[in-house]
PDB file of C-alpha atoms in Angstrom:
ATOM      1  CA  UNK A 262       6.407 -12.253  39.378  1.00 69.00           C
ATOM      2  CA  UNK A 263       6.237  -9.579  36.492  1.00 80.00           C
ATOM      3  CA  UNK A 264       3.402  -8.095  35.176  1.00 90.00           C
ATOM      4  CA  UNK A 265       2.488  -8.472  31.529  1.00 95.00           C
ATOM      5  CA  UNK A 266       0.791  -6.057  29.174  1.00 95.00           C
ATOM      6  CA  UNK A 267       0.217  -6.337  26.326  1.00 96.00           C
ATOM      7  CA  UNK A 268      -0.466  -3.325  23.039  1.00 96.00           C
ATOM      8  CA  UNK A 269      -1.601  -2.879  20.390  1.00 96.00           C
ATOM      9  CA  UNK A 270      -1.007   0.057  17.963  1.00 95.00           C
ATOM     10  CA  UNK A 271      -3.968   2.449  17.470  1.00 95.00           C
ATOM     11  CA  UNK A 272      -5.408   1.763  13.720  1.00 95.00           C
ATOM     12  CA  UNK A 273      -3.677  -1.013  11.841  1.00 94.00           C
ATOM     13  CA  UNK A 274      -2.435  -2.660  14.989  1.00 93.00           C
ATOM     14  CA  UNK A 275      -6.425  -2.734  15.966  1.00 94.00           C
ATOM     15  CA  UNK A 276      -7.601  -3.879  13.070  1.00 93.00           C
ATOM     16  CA  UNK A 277      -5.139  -7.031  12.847  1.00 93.00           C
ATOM     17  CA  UNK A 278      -5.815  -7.655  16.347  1.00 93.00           C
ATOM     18  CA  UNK A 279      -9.592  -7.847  15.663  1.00 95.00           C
ATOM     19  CA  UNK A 280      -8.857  -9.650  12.686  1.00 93.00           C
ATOM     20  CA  UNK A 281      -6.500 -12.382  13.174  1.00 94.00           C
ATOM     21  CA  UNK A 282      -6.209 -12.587  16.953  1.00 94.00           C
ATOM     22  CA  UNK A 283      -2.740 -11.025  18.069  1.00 95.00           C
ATOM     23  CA  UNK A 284      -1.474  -8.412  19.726  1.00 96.00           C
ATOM     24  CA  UNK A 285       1.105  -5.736  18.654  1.00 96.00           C
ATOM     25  CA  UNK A 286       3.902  -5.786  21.466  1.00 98.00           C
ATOM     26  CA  UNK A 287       4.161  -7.270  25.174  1.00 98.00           C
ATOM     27  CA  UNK A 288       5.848  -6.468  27.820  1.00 97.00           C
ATOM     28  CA  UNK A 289       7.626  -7.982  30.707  1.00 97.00           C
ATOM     29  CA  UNK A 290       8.881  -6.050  33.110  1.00 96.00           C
ATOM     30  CA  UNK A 291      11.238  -4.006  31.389  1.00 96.00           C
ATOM     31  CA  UNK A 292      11.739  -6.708  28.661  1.00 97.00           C
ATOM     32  CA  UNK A 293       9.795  -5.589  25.285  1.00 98.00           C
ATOM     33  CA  UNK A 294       8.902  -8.291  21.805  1.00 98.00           C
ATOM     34  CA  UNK A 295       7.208  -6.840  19.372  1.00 98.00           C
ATOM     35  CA  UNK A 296       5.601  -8.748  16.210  1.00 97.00           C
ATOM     36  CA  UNK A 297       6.571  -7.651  12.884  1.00 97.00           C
ATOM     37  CA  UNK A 298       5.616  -4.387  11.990  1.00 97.00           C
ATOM     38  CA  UNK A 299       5.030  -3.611   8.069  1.00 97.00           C
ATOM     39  CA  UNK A 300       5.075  -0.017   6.301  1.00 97.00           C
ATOM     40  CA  UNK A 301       1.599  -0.549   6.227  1.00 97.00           C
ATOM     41  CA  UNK A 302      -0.711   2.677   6.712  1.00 96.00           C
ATOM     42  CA  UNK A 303      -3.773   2.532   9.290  1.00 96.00           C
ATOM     43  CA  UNK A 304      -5.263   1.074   5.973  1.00 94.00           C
ATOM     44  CA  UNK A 305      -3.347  -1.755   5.697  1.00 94.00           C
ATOM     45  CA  UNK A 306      -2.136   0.239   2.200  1.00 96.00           C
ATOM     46  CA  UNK A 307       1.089   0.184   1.107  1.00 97.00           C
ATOM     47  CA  UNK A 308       3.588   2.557  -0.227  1.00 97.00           C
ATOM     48  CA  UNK A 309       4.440   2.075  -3.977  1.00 97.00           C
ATOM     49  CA  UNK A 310       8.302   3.314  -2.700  1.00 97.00           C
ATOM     50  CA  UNK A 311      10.415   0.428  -0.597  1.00 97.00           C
ATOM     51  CA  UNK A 312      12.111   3.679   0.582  1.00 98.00           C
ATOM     52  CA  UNK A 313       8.821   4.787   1.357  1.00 98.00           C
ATOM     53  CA  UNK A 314       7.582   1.518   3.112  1.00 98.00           C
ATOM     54  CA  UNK A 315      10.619   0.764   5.083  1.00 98.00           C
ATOM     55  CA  UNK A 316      10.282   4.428   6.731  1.00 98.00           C
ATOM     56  CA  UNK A 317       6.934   3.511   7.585  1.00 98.00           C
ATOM     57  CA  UNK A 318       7.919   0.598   8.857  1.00 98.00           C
ATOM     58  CA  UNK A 319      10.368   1.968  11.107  1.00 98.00           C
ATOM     59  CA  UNK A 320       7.825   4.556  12.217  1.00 98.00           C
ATOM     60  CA  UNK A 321       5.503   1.721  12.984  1.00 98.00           C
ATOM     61  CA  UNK A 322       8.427  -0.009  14.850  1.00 98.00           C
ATOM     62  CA  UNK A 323       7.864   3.243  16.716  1.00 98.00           C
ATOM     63  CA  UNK A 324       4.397   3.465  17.563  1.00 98.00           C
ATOM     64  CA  UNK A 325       4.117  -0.259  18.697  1.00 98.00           C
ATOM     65  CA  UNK A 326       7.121   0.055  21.134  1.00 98.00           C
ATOM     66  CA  UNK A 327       5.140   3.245  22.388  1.00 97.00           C
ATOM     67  CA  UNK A 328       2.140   1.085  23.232  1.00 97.00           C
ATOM     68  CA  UNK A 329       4.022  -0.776  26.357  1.00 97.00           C
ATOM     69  CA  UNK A 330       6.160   2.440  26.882  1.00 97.00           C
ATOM     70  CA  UNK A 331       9.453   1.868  24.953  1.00 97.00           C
ATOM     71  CA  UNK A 332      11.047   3.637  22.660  1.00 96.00           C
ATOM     72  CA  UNK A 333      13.865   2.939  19.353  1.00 96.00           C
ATOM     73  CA  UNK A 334      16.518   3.802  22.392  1.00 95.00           C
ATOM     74  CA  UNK A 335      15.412   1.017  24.086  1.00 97.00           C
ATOM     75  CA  UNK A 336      16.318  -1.073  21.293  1.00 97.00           C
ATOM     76  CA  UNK A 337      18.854  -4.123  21.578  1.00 97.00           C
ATOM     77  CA  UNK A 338      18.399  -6.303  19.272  1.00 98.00           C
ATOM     78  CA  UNK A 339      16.105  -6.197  15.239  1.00 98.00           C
ATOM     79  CA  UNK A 340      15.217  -8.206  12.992  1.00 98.00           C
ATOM     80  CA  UNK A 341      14.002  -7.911   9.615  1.00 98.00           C
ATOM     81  CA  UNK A 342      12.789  -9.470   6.902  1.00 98.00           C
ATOM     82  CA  UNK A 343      13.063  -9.073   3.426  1.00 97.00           C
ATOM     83  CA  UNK A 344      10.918 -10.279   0.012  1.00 96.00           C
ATOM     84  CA  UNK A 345      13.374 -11.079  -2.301  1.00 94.00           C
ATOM     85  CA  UNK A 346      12.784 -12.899  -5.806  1.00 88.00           C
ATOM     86  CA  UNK A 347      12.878 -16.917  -5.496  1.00 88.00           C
ATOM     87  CA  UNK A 348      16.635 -17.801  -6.205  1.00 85.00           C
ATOM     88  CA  UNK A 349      18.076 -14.041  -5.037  1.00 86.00           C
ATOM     89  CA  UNK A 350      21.282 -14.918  -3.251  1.00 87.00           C
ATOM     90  CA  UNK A 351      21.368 -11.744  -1.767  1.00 90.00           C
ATOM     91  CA  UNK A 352      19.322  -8.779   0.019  1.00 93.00           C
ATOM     92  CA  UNK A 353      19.282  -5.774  -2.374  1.00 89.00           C
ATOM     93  CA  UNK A 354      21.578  -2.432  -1.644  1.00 93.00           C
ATOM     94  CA  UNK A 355      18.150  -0.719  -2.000  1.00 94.00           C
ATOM     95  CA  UNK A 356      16.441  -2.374   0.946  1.00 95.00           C
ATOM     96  CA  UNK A 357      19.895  -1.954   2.985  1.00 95.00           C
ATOM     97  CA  UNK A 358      20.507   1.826   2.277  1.00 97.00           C
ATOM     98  CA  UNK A 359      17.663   2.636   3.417  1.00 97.00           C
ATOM     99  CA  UNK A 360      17.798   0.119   6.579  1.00 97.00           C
ATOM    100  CA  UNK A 361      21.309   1.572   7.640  1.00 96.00           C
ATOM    101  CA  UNK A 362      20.109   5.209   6.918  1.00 97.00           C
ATOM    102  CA  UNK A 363      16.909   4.354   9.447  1.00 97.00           C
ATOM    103  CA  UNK A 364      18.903   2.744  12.480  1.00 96.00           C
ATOM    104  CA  UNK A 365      21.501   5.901  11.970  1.00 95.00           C
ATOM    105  CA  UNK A 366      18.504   8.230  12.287  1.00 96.00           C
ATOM    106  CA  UNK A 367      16.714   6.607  14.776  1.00 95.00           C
ATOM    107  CA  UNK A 368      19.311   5.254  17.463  1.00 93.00           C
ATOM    108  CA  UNK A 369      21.119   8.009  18.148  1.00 87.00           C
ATOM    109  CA  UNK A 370      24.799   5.956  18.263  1.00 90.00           C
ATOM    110  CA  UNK A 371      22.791   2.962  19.580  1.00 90.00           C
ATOM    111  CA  UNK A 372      24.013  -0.082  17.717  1.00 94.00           C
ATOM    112  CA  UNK A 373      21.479  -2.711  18.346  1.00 96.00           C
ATOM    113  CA  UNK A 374      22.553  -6.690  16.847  1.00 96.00           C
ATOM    114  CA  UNK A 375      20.671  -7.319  13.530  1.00 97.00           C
ATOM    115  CA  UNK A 376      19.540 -10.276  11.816  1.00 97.00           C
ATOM    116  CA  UNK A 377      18.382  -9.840   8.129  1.00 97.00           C
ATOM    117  CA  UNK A 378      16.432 -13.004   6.323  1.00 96.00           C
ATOM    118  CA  UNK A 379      15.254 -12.393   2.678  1.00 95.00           C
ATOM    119  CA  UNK A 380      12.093 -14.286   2.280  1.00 95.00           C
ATOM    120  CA  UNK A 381       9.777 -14.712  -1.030  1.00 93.00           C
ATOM    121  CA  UNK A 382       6.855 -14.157   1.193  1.00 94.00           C
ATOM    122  CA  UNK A 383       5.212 -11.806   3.938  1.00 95.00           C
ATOM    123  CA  UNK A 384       1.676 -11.470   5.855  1.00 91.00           C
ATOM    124  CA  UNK A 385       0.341  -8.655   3.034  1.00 92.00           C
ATOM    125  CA  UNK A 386       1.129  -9.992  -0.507  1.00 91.00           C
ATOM    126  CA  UNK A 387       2.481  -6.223  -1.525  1.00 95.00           C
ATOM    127  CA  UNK A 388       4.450  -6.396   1.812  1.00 97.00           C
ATOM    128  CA  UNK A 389       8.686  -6.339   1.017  1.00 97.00           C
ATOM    129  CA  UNK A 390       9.888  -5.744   4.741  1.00 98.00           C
ATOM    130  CA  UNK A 391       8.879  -6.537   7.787  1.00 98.00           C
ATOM    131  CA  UNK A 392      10.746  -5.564  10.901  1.00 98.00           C
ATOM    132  CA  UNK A 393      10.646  -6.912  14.693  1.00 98.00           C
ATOM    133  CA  UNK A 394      12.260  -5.835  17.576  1.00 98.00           C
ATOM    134  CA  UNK A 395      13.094  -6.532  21.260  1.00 98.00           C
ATOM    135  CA  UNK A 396      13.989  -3.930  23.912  1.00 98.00           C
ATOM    136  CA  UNK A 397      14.622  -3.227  27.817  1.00 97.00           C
ATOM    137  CA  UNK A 398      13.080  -0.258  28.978  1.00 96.00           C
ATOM    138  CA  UNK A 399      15.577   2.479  30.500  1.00 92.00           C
ATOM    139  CA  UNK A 400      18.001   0.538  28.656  1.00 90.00           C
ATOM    140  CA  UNK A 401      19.249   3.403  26.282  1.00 79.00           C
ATOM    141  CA  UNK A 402      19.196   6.335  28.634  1.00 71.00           C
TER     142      UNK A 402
END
């Protein structure tokens, strides 16, 4: 049987844990979920910039994988979500840019599937991304 762990990410990750009841990532075996991760600061504050959030959303993406001992390498598949205006047909170039810019930066060649929704809400009402990932450990080595 595998062993489960579960993490949470020091700061925010803490907070919304004591909070609302949830944890940041598990782990099974080398199988990694994580729940969506903001650009949210330790504060729950965020960045006036989307460039600026999404980063910080990535970097989050980052910290909670590190909890259960994963990395962005370890990466196969993300999804993200993405606040867009009731009616928008479409996900703006500015949230993309910036998306495509992050994986290129952070995966090293890895090309991971992707699924982007645009939704008019998220769990912070200033909140316009939200990204979630799986991984297996080793995986991208």
């Amino acid at each position: 049987m595998s062993t489960v762990t579960f993490g949470n990410t020091p700061g925010y990750g803490e907070k919304l844990n004591e909070a609302l009841g949830y944890s940041q990532a598990v782990r099974v075996g080398d199988r990694v979920e994580i729940s969506g991760q903001g650009g949210v600061d330790d504060d729950l504050v965020i960045p006036d910039s989307l460039e600026d959030e999404i980063i910080l959303a990535f970097d989050n993406v980052e910290r909670t994988l590190a909890t259960v001992g994963a990395t962005w390498k370890d990466v196969i598949h993300v999804n993200s979500y993405h606040k867009v205006a009731p009616g928008e047909d479409v996900i703006g170039e500015d949230h993309n840019a910036v998306m495509a810019e992050q994986f290129r930066r952070r995966l090293d060649g890895r090309e991971p599937i992707w699924t982007e929704t645009g939704v008019t809400v998220l769990g912070l009402a200033d909140m316009r991304v939200e990204i979630r990932v799986t991984a297996i450990v080793g995986s991208g080595n």
